[in-house]
CSV table of C-alpha atoms in Angstrom, one decimal:
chain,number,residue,atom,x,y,z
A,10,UNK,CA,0.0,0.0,0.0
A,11,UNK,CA,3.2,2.5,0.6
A,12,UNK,CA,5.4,1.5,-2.7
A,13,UNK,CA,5.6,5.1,-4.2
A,14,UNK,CA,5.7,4.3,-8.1
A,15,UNK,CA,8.1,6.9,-9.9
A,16,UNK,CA,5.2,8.6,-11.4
A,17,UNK,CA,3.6,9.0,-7.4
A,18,UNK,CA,7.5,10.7,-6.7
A,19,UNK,CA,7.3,12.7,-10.1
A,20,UNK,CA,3.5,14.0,-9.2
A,21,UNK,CA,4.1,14.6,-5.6
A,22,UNK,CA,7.5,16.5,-6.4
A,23,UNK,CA,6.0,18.9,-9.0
A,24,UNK,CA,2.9,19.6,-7.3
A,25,UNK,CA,5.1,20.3,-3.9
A,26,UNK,CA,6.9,23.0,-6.4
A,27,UNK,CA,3.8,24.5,-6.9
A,28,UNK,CA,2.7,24.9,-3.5
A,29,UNK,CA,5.1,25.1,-1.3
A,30,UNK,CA,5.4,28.4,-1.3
A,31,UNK,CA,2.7,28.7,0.6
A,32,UNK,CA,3.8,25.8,2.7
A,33,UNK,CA,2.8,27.8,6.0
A,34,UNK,CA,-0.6,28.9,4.5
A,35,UNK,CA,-1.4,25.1,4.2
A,36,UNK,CA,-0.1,24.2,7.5
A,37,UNK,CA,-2.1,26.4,9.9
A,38,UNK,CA,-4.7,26.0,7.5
A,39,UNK,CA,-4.4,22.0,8.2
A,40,UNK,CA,-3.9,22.3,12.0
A,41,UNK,CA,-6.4,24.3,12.6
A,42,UNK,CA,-8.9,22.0,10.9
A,43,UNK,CA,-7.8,19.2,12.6
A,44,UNK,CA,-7.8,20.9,16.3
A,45,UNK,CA,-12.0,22.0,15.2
A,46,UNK,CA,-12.9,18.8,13.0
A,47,UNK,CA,-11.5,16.3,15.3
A,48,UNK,CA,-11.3,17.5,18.6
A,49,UNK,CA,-9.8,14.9,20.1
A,50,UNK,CA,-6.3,16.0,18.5
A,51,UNK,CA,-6.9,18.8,20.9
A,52,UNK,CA,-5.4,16.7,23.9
A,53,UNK,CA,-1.8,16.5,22.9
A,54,UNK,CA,-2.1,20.5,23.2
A,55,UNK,CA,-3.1,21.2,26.8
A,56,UNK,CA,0.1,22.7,27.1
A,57,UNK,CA,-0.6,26.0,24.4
A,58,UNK,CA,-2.5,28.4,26.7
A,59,UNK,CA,-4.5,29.7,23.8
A,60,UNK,CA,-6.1,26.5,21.9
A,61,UNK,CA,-8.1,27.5,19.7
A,62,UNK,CA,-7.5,26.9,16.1
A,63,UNK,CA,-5.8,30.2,15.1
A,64,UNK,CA,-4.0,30.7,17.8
A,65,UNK,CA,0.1,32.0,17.3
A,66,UNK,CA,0.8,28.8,18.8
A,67,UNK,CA,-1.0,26.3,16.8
A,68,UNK,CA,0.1,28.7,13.4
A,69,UNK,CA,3.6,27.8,14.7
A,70,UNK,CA,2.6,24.5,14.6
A,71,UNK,CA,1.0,24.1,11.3
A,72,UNK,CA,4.7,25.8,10.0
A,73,UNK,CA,6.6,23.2,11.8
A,74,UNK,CA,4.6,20.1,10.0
A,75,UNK,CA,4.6,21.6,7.1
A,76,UNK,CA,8.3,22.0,6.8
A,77,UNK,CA,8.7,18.6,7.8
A,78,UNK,CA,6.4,17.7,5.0
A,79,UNK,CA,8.3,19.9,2.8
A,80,UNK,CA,12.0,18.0,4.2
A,81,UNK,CA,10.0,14.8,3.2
A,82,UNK,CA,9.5,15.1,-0.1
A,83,UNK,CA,13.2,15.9,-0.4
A,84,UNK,CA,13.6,12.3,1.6
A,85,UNK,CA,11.1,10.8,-0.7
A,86,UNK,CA,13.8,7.8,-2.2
A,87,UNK,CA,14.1,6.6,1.5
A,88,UNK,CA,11.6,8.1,4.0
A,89,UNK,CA,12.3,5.1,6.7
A,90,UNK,CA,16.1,6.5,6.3
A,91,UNK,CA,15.4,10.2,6.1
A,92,UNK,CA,12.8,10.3,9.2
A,93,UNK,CA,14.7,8.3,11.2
A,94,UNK,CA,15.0,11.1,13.8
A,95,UNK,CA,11.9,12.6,13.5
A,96,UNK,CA,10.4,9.0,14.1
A,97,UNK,CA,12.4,8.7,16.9
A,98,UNK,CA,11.7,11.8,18.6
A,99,UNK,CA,7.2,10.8,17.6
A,100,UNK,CA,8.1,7.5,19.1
A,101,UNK,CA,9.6,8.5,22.4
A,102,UNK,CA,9.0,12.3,23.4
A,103,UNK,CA,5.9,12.9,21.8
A,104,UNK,CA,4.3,9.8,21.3
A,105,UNK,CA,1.6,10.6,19.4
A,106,UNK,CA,-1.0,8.1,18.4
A,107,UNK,CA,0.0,6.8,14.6
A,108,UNK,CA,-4.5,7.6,14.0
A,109,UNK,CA,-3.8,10.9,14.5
A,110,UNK,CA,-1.0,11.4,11.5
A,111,UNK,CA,-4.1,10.1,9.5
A,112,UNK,CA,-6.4,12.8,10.7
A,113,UNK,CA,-3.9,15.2,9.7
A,114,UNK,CA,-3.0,13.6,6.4
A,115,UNK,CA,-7.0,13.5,5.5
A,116,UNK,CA,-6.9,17.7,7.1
A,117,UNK,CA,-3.9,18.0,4.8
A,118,UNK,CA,-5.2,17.0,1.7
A,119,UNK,CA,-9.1,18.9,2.6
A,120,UNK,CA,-6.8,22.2,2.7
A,121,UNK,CA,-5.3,21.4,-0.9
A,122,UNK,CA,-8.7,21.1,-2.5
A,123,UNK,CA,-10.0,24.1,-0.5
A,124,UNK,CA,-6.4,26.5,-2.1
A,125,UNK,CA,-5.4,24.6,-5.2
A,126,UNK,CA,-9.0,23.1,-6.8
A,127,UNK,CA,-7.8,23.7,-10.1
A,128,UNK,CA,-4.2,21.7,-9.6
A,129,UNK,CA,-5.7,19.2,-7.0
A,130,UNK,CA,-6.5,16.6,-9.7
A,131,UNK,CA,-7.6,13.4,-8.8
A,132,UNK,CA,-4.1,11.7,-10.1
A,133,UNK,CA,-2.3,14.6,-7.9
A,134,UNK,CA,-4.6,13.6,-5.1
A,135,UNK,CA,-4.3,9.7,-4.9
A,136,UNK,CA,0.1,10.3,-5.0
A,137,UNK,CA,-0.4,12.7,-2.1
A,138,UNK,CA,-2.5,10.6,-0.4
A,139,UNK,CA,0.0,7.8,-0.9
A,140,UNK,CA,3.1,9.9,-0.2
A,141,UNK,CA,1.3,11.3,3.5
A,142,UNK,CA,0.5,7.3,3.6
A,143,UNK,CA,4.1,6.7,3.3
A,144,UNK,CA,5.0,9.5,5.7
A,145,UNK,CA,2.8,8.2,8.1
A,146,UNK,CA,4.9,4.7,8.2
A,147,UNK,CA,7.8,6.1,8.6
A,148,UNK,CA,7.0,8.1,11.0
A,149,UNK,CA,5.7,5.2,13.3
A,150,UNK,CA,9.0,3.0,12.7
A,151,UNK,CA,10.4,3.3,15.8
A,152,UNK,CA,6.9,3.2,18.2
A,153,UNK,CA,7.4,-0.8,18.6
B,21,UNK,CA,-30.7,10.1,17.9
B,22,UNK,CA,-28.5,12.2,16.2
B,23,UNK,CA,-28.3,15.5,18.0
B,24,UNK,CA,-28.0,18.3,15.5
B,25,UNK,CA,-27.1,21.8,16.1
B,26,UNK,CA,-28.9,24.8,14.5
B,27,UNK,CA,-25.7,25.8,12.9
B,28,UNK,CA,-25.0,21.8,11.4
B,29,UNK,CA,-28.7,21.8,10.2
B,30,UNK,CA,-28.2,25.3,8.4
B,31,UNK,CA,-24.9,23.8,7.2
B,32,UNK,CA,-26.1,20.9,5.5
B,33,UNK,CA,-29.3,22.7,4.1
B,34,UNK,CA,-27.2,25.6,2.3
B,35,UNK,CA,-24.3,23.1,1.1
B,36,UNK,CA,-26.8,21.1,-0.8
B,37,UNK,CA,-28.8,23.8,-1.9
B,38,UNK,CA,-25.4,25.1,-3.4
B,39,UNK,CA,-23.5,22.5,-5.2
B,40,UNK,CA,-24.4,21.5,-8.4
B,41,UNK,CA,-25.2,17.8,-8.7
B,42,UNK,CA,-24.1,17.2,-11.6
B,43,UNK,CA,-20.5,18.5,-11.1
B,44,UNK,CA,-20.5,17.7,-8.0
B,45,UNK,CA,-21.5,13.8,-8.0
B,46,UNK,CA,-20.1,12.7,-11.5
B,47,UNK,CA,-16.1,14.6,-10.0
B,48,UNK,CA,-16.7,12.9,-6.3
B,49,UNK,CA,-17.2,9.3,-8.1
B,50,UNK,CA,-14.5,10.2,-10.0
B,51,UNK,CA,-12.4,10.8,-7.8
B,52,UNK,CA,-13.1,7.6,-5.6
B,53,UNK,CA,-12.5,5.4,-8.4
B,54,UNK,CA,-8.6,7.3,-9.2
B,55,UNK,CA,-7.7,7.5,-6.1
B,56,UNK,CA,-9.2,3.9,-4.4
B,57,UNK,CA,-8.7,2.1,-7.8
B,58,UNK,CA,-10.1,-1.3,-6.3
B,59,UNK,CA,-13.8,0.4,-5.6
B,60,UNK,CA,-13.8,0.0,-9.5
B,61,UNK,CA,-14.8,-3.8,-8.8
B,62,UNK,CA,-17.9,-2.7,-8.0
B,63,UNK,CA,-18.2,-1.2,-11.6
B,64,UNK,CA,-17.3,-3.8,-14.1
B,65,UNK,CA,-19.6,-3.3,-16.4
B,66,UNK,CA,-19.2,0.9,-16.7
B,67,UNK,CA,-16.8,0.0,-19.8
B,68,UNK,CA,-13.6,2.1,-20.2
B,69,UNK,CA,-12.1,3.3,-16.5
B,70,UNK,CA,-8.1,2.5,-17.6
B,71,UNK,CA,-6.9,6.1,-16.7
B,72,UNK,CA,-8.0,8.9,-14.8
B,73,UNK,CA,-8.6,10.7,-17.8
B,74,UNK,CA,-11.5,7.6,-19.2
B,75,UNK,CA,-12.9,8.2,-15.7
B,76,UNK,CA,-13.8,11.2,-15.7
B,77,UNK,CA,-14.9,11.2,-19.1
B,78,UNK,CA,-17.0,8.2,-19.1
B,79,UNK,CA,-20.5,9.2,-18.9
B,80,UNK,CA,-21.8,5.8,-17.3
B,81,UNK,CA,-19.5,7.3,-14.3
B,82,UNK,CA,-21.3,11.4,-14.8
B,83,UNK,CA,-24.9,9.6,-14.8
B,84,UNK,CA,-24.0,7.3,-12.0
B,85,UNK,CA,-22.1,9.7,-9.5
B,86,UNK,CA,-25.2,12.5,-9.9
B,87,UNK,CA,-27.4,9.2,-8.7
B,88,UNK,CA,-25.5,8.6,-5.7
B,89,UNK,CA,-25.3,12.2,-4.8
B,90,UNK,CA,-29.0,12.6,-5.2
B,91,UNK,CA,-29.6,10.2,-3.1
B,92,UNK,CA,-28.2,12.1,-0.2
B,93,UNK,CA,-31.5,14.2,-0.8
B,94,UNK,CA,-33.3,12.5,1.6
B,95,UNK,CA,-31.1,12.6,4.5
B,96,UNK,CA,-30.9,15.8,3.7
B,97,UNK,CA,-34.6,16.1,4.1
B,98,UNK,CA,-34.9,13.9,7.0
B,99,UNK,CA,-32.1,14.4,8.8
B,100,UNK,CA,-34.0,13.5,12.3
B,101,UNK,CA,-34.4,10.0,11.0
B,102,UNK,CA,-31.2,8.9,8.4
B,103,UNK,CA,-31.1,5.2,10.2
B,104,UNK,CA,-34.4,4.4,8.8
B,105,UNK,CA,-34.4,6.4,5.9
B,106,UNK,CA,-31.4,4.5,4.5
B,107,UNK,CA,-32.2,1.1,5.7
B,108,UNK,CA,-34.0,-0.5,2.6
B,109,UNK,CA,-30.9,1.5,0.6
B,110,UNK,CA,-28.7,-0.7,3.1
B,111,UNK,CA,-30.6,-3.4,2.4
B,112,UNK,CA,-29.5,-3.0,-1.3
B,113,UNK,CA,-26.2,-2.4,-0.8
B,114,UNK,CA,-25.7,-5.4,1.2
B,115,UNK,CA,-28.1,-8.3,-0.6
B,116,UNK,CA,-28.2,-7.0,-4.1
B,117,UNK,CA,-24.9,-4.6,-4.9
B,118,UNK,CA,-22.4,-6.7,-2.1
B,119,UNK,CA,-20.7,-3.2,-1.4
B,120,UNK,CA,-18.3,-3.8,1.1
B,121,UNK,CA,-19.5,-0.9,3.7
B,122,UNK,CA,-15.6,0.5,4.0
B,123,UNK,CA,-16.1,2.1,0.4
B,124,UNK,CA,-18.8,4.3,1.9
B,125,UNK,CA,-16.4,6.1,3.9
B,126,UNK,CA,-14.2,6.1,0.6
B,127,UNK,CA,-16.7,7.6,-1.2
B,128,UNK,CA,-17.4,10.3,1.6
B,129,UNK,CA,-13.8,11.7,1.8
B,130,UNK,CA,-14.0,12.2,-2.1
B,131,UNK,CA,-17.3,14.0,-1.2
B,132,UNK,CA,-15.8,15.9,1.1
B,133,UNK,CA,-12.3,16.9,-1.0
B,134,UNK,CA,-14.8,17.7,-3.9
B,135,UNK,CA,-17.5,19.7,-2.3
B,136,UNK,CA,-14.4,21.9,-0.3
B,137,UNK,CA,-12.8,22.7,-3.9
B,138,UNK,CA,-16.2,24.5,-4.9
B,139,UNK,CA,-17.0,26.2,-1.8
B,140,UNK,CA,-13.3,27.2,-1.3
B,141,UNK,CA,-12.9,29.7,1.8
B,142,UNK,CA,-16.4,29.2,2.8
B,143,UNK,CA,-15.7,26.0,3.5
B,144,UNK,CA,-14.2,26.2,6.7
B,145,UNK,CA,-13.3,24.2,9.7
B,146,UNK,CA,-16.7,24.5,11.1
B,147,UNK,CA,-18.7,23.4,8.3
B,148,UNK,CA,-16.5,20.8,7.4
B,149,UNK,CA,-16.8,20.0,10.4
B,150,UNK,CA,-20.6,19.3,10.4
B,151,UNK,CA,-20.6,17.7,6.6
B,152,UNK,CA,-18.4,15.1,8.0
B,153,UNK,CA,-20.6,14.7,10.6
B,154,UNK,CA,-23.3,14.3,7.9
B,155,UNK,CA,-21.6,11.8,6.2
B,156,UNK,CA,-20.6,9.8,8.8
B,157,UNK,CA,-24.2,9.4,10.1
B,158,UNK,CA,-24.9,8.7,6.3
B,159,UNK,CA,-22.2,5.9,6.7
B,160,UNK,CA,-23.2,4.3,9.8
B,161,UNK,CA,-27.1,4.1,8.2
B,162,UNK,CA,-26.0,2.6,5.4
B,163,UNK,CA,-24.2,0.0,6.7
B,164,UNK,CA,-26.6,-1.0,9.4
B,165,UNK,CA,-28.7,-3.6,7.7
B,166,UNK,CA,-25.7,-5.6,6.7
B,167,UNK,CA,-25.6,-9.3,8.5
């Protein structure tokens, strides 16, 4: 289910070209989506004093994902390899449930269609959706 | 019962008195069958579906995906009662079609990545919030009757 075919790679890496520019647009955008839709999410942020969805804090937040998004797709030949860290420090400082990095794929991809309609094709949607699939995998490596 | 909000009932009444069905049901199908190639088992006989490109051109898939979304009209309509609304549609789906109830939720995501491209900004946390709700109730009917 996470094989990234070269054409997934190809799309993913041109559409990133397109939009990353706006990488911290799309990443408060996403968080605070997530922190409203799903509520739940809300619970690994009782330390921000101001949690609501546009807080400074939670923009900060949607900035930091996104760059580690953006870092991915640089990684994308070997994510297991290139989030090795970042697995490590989901695994054991944060330890976020794995559920969640679905929630905030599915948040993720919402905000693309809701800024990029036009460019948010279908075929650019299922290699992004694979690519945040893979993401997510690597991500949990080191949990168990 | 479903609780609904005034705000989730307002929601769902201007979102489906907005979108155009048949842009909005022929590109959600669409999009299901790209981007979760295996629901296309349930479509064997819809002729050409190689590439995304046949998909969205085939009008078996434009005919069939303004059905589907048409027949959200009724929860829309009855949104105190989906369970029993959808329960001879469930019935369907389960004796008849053999739809394996996780496409539903398939289907809904596309929905819901479709329907935010045409309301754009308006579409905003909260009301995505309370179409996902929607669907999910839409979901769970569906899938009730299956044994």
């Amino acid at each position: 289910m996470t094989t990234l075919t070269a054409k997934d790679k190809q799309t993913v890496k041109a559409f990133w070209a397109k939009v990353s520019g706006k990488s911290e647009d799309i990443g408060a955008a996403a968080v605070a989506r997530m922190l409203v839709v799903y509520p739940q999410t809300k619970t690994y942020f009782s330390h921000w004093q101001d949690q609501s969805p546009n807080s400074p804090a939670a923009r900060k937040h949607g900035k930091t994902v996104m760059m580690g998004v953006g870092d991915a797709v640089t990684k994308i030949d070997d994510l297991k390899e290139g989030l090795k860290e970042l697995s490590q420090l989901h695994a054991f400082t944060l330890r976020v449930d794995p559920a969640n990095f679905k929630i905030l794929s599915h948040n993720i991809l919402v905000v693309m269609a809701v800024m990029f309609p036009t460019d948010f094709t279908p075929d650019v949607h299922v290699s992004l959706d694979k690519f945040l699939a893979a993401l997510s995998l690597a991500l949990a490596e080191k949990y168990r | 019962m479903v609780e609904w909000t005034d705000f989730e009932r307002d929601t769902i009444q201007d979102i489906f008195s907005r979108i155009e069905y048949d842009v909005v049901g022929p590109a959600a199908l669409a999009r299901c069958l790209v981007v979760y190639p295996w629901t296309q088992r349930y479509f064997g006989g819809f002729g050409n579906l190689y590439n995304a490109a046949a998909i969205k051109g085939n009008p078996m898939v434009s005919k069939h995906g303004t059905t589907i979304l048409h027949g959200l009209d009724r929860a829309v309509k009855n949104m105190d009662d989906i369970k029993n609304t959808y329960a001879e549609l469930s019935v369907l789906h389960s004796e008849k079609l053999h739809v394996d109830p996780d496409n539903f939720k398939l289907l809904a995501d596309c929905l819901t990545i479709v329907v935010a491209a045409q309301l754009g900004n308006e579409f905003s946390g909260e009301v995505q919030a309370a179409f996902q709700k929607f669907l999910a109730v839409v979901v769970s009917s569906l899938g009730r009757q299956y044994h």
